[in-house]
Steps between C-alpha positions, in 0.01 A plus 500: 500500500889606457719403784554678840801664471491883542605637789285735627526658847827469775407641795450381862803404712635199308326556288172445316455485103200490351555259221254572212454369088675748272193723362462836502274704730319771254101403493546256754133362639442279824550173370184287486584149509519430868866353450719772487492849650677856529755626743589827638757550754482768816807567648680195580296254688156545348327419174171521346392202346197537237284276317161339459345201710151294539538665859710629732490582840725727755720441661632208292790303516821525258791244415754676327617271203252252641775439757336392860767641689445840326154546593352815595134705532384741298224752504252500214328756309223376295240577248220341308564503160199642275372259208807191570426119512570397850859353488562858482260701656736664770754698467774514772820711632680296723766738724735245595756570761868330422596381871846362370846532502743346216465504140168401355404506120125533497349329212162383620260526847208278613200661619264283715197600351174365713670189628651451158853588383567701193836564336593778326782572280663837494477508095568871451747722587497730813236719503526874671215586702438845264448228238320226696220765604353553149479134486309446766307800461348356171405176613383634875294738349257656786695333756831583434473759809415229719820292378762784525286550853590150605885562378568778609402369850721195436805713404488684849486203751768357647849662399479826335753627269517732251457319180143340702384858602507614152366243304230505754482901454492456125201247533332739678575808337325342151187319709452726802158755482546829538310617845567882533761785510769603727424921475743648767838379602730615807814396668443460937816607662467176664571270171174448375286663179178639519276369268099621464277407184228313449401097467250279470652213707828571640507344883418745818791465781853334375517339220805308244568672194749463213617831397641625127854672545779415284376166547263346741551532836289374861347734711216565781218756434297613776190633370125682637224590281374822466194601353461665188178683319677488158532142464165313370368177706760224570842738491640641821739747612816383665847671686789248612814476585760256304791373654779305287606170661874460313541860299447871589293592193537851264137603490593678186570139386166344577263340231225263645403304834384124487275371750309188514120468603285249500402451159868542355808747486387914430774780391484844654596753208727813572283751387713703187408791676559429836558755797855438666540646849756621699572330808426815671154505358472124557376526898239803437354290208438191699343740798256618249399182351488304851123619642337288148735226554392091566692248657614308730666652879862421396492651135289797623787576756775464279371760270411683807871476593592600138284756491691645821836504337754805380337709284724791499415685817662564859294330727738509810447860556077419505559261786389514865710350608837663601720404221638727299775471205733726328815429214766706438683274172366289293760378255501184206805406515684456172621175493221372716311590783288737704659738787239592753567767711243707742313467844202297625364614846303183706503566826257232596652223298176535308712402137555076474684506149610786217567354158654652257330440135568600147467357160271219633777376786524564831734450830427605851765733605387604882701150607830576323492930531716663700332723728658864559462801752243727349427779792389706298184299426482479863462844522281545218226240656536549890226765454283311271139440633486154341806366663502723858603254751656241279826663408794441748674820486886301568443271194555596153557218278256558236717532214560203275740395245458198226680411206281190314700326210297346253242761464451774240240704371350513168430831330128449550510273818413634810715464844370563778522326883194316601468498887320205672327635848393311793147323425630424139412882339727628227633814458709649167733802492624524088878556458635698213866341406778767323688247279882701558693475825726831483835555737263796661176338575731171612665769732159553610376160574794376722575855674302370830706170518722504745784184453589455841160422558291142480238692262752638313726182434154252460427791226821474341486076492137476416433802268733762392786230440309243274300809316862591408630207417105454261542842382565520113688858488507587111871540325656856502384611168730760313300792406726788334868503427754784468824503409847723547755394290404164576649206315566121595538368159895460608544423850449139659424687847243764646442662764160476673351753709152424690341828666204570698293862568816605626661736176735669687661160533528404164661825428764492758576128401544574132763834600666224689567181291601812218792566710610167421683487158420104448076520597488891312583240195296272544062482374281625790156396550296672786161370501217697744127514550308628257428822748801634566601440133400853419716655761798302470511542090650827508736422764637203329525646155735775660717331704540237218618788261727696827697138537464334135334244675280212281127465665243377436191592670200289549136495636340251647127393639511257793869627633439456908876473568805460346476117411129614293813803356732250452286255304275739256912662440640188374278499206657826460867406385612159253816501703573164669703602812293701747612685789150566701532775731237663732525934447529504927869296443785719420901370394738636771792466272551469134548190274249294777348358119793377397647268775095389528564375145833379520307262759220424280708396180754311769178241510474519141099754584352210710483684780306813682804659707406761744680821703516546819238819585560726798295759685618895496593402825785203389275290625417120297167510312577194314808237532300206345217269598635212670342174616486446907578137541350498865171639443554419087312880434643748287684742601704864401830496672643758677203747438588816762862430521737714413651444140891421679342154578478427129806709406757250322271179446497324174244417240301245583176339443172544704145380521372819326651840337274801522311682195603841619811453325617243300621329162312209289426384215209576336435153410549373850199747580292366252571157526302538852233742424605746630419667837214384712200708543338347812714734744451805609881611566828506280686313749295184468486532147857481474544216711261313303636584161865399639375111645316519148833514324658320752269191389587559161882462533564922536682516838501843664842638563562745789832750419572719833736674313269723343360755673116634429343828780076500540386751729273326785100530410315734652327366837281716568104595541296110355792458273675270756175314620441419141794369403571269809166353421602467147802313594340268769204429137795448263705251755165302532481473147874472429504195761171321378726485170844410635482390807517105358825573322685717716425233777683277277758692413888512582718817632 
């Protein structure tokens, strides 16, 4: 024998090492001598022992290193060995837990073999399990299944871990018998897969199974027979469902099903040519197959409740009962999310829960909606055989509201609300999500809020707010450029001009900043959704060549407002100094750009400085956003006043400048991503970008003595209901952002 000295195996926490003679492992065979033995490691507190014996018995005590105070028990798999003289007519694996802690070099174990004590020395090196198989195989001959049996139910007691689970799964994947086919396959919109084949043995009612999916993985199958004409004597039809215990499973990912049985571990087969299900189809499958199925009450019920499930159809409206639903939006969120909107009329309270579900996931939403006035359901119903007498003609709060984070739907998922009904009956009603939230159907959605109302503000905190502040609005995206005369290649500064529907605008701002000799000079970039690009064009072109101005004109996709202008228009120009100005803001005198920029280089371009803007009436639009130290909000000074209150004051610095006109660097912009797209308003957005630059060392500078005119918005018709609401969702959002560091900060 050559000396132990190779070190083999470090693992456990300590550690252990296998110690083993330095010989190589090709052609290895179980040694035969009854002294000395092979060793695999699992994981890092188990090893196999293997070797030959007069007899052996299980479980048998171990001393690791023949050390007393290492002693242990291990479970035995044994064999009779065909044709060998009886010191070694048994073969053994011993699985040997290693309940230590510390460093231990393993270099021999003591088996106590029928009173007697054997010791073995560890003489090869470590064996792998894919390598200690084969061995055993060849000397276990017809009982090998037996042994990997025996191991494989060793390796799953007491802690389970991953290196156990498959060593135990490879043992049975090379021993187990095959006992039938899985033939069809579904996903249940409640988490488990269908399964229906056939088998020979697999157990009625719930069973434990180990399940082939990227790995090997626990789970419980609940399983009835069903009988079968096509299927000889002993075979019988079966239909199931599986439920993982640790891991949702990809059915497209399943392989086989173990399951033991009395006379050993079988494999279930997934049949090549398997039928996969929708889960829509799942429920009308199981209804079919349910009047030939055996088994127990429980597992007979469960399918029976399975078989009850969505499958695609409005069931609320077949009720009757008098419950009756309706939507109005659907939306997936971008960013993450579903936005409920519609009516549900229970005038008897008949309705105990509404969940939401998609994509396998559900949440109830009828405890966290907010519930809205909805007379015209009312009116739609009061008439209505099915509910005459139930309808109170002064209440009308059947309209609902929900915005549920966390869920989304999948192309080929469905979503749909599953209502549970007094005596436990379930009722579906299938939703149909649009995946883009525009301005308009937004507009829509909120219209019947009313802000100075409980419903309207629990809608804003609850829903509308955090679906903003989830929502995932995509970039601006340029889509077509034009230019007049445009060229940037030699100025450091450009003008910036963000425009909405509103062309006449954009046309009376550009005859105005070309009556001033110093912005006529400078590059001009007016950037405008993509429809009104083909009316403005024209318009642009010829008041560019009337005034020798330089424009250039761009489209863009996703432009809501002039921040969305503002950011698609940057991309527009290389120059580095930006003066952003909104088309509705006009100069009231000339050379306003120049003492903005005497400012701005005065702090060496780390700064945003911004003008005062007026009404037409000389009233203050904007004088700066200051910080109210007694309340410690946020607040626009002097809004309403008349401009003499600000006539004369100095420069000075302020919480926040405004977007609608101002000058900044374009790497100051950048350096903070930009402008948020989680509000609904430019006001907000501003602010936002401002304590954004603010953070990064870019003060905002307010300089009274330029002057800036915007006419007042037009308040009338829904315009002015909108936009208050707007305003109320944006300062929810703006203050779930801030509200920490404007608490904390000084005036």
């Amino acid at each position: 024998m050559t000396s132990i000295h190779a070190l083999v195996e470090a693992r456990h926490s300590g550690t252990t090492e296998l110690v083993a003679a330095n010989s190589p492992t090709d052609h290895l065979t179980l040694p035969l001598d009854g002294e000395t033995a092979l060793a695999a490691p699992i994981g890092d507190d188990l090893v196999l022992i293997c070797g030959v014996a007069a007899s052996m018995s299980s479980p048998a005590p171990v001393l690791l290193n023949g050390d007393p105070t290492l002693a242990m028990t291990a479970t035995v798999a044994t064999w009779r060995r065909h044709g060998a003289p009886p010191e070694a007519a048994i073969g053994f694996v011993a699985i040997v837990p290693l309940k230590i802690a510390g460093r231990l070099r393993l270099r021999s174990i003591v088996l106590r073999c029928d009173g007697q004590p054997v010791r073995y020395t560890l003489v090869k090196r470590a064996v792998p399990l894919t390598k200690l198989m084969p061995i055993l195989s060849q000397d276990a001959g017809e009982h090998i299944a037996d042994v990997a049996d025996t191991m494989a139910q060793a390796l799953m007691k007491g802690r389970s871990n991953t290196a156990r689970v498959a060593a135990a799964m490879s043992l049975l994947a090379a021993t187990a018998r095959n006992d039938g086919y899985v033939e069809v396959m579904g996903p249940a919109d409640s988490g488990e897969i269908f399964l229906q084949g056939w088998s020979n043995a697999l157990p009625v009612d719930q069973s434990r199974v180990f399940v082939a999916h990227d790995g090997y993985h626990a789970a419980e199958l609940t399983a009835a027979t069903v009988a079968r004409d096509d299927l000889g004597g002993g075979a019988q039809g079966f239909v199931g469902l599986l439920a993982a215990a640790d891991v949702p499973f990809d059915i497209e990912r399943l392989k086989h099903l173990f399951f033991r049985t009395a006379e050993g571990w079988r494999t279930l087969e997934i049949y090549q040519r398997r039928v996969l299900l929708a889960s829509t189809d799942v429920p009308a499958h199981i209804r079919d197959v349910l009047p030939r199925a055996s088994a127990g009450t429980e597992t007979l019920q469960l399918l029976r409740r399975a078989g009850e499930r969505f499958d695609g159809r409005d069931t609320v409206s077949l009720l009757d009962k008098p419950i009756r639903l309706g939507m109005d939006l659907v939306v997936d969120v971008p960013g993450g999310g579903l936005l409920v909107s519609g009516w549900m009329l229970d005038p008897e309270g008949s309705v105990d829960s509404v969940i939401l579900r998609a994509s396998g996931g559900g949440a109830p939403v009828h405890a966290s909606w907010t519930r809205l006035p909805r007379p015209d359901v009312t009116a739609a119903f009061e008439q209505n055989d099915l509910f005459a007498g139930c309808i109170d003609p002064r209440r009308h709060d059947h309209g609902f509201l929900a915005f549920v984070p966390g869920l989304s739907s999948a192309d080929d998922e469905p979503v749909y609300f599953e209502l549970s009904v007094e005596s436990n009956a379930l009722a579906f009603y299938p939703l149909k999500p649009v995946r883009a939230l525009s301005r308009r159907a937004l507009e829509r959605l909120v219209s019947t809020l009313d802000p100075r109302m409980s419903g309207g503000v629990k809608a804003i905190e609850r829903h509308i707010g955090p679906m903003m502040q989830a929502l995932d609005h995509p970039a601006p995206r340029i889509v077509e450029m034009r230019d007049f005369e445009f060229d940037d290649s030699a100025s450091r500064t450009a003008l910036v001009m963000g425009a909405g529907l509103d062309t006449e605008e954009v046309s009376v701002a550009l005859s105005l900043l070309a009556l001033d000799p110093e912005v006529a000079d400078m590059p001009i970039v007016v950037c405008v959704p993509i429809a009104t690009f083909g009316d403005i064009a024209s318009e642009v072109q010829r008041l560019s060549a009337f005034y020798g101005l330089s424009v250039r004109l761009i489209a863009a996709d996703g432009v809501q407002d002039a921040c969305d202008a503002f950011e698609a228009a940057i991309g527009g120009t290389k120059a580095e100094t930006l003066v952003l100005l909104e088309s509705g803001v006009l100069p009231r005198q000339p050379g306003w750009v120049a003492r903005m920029q005497r400012a701005y280089n005065a702090r060496g371009g780390k700064v945003l400085i911004s003008p005062t803007i007026v009404f037409e009436d000389d009233s203050i639009r904007f004088a700066g956003t200051w910080l109210d130290d007694t309340e410690r909000l946020l607040v626009d000074r002097f809004i309403g006043y008349p401009r003499d209150v600000v006539r004369g004051a100095e420069a000075m610095e302020v919480i926040a400048g405004t977007t609608a006109c101002c000058i900044v660097s374009r790497a100051a912009l950048a350096s903070t991503g930009g402008f948020g797209r989680t509000y609904l308003g430019v006001a907000e957005k501003g602010r936002d970008l401002c304590l954004k630059l603010k953070l990064a060392g870019i003060p905002s500078l307010w300089l009274p003595e330029v002057e800036m005119v915007a006419a007042d918005e037009d308040h009338g018709g829904s315009g002015l209901a909108w936009r208050r609401l707007a305003q109320r969702i944006d300062r929810w959002s703006f203050n779930r952002r801030w509200s920490l560091l404007v608490a904390n900060m000084r005036g």
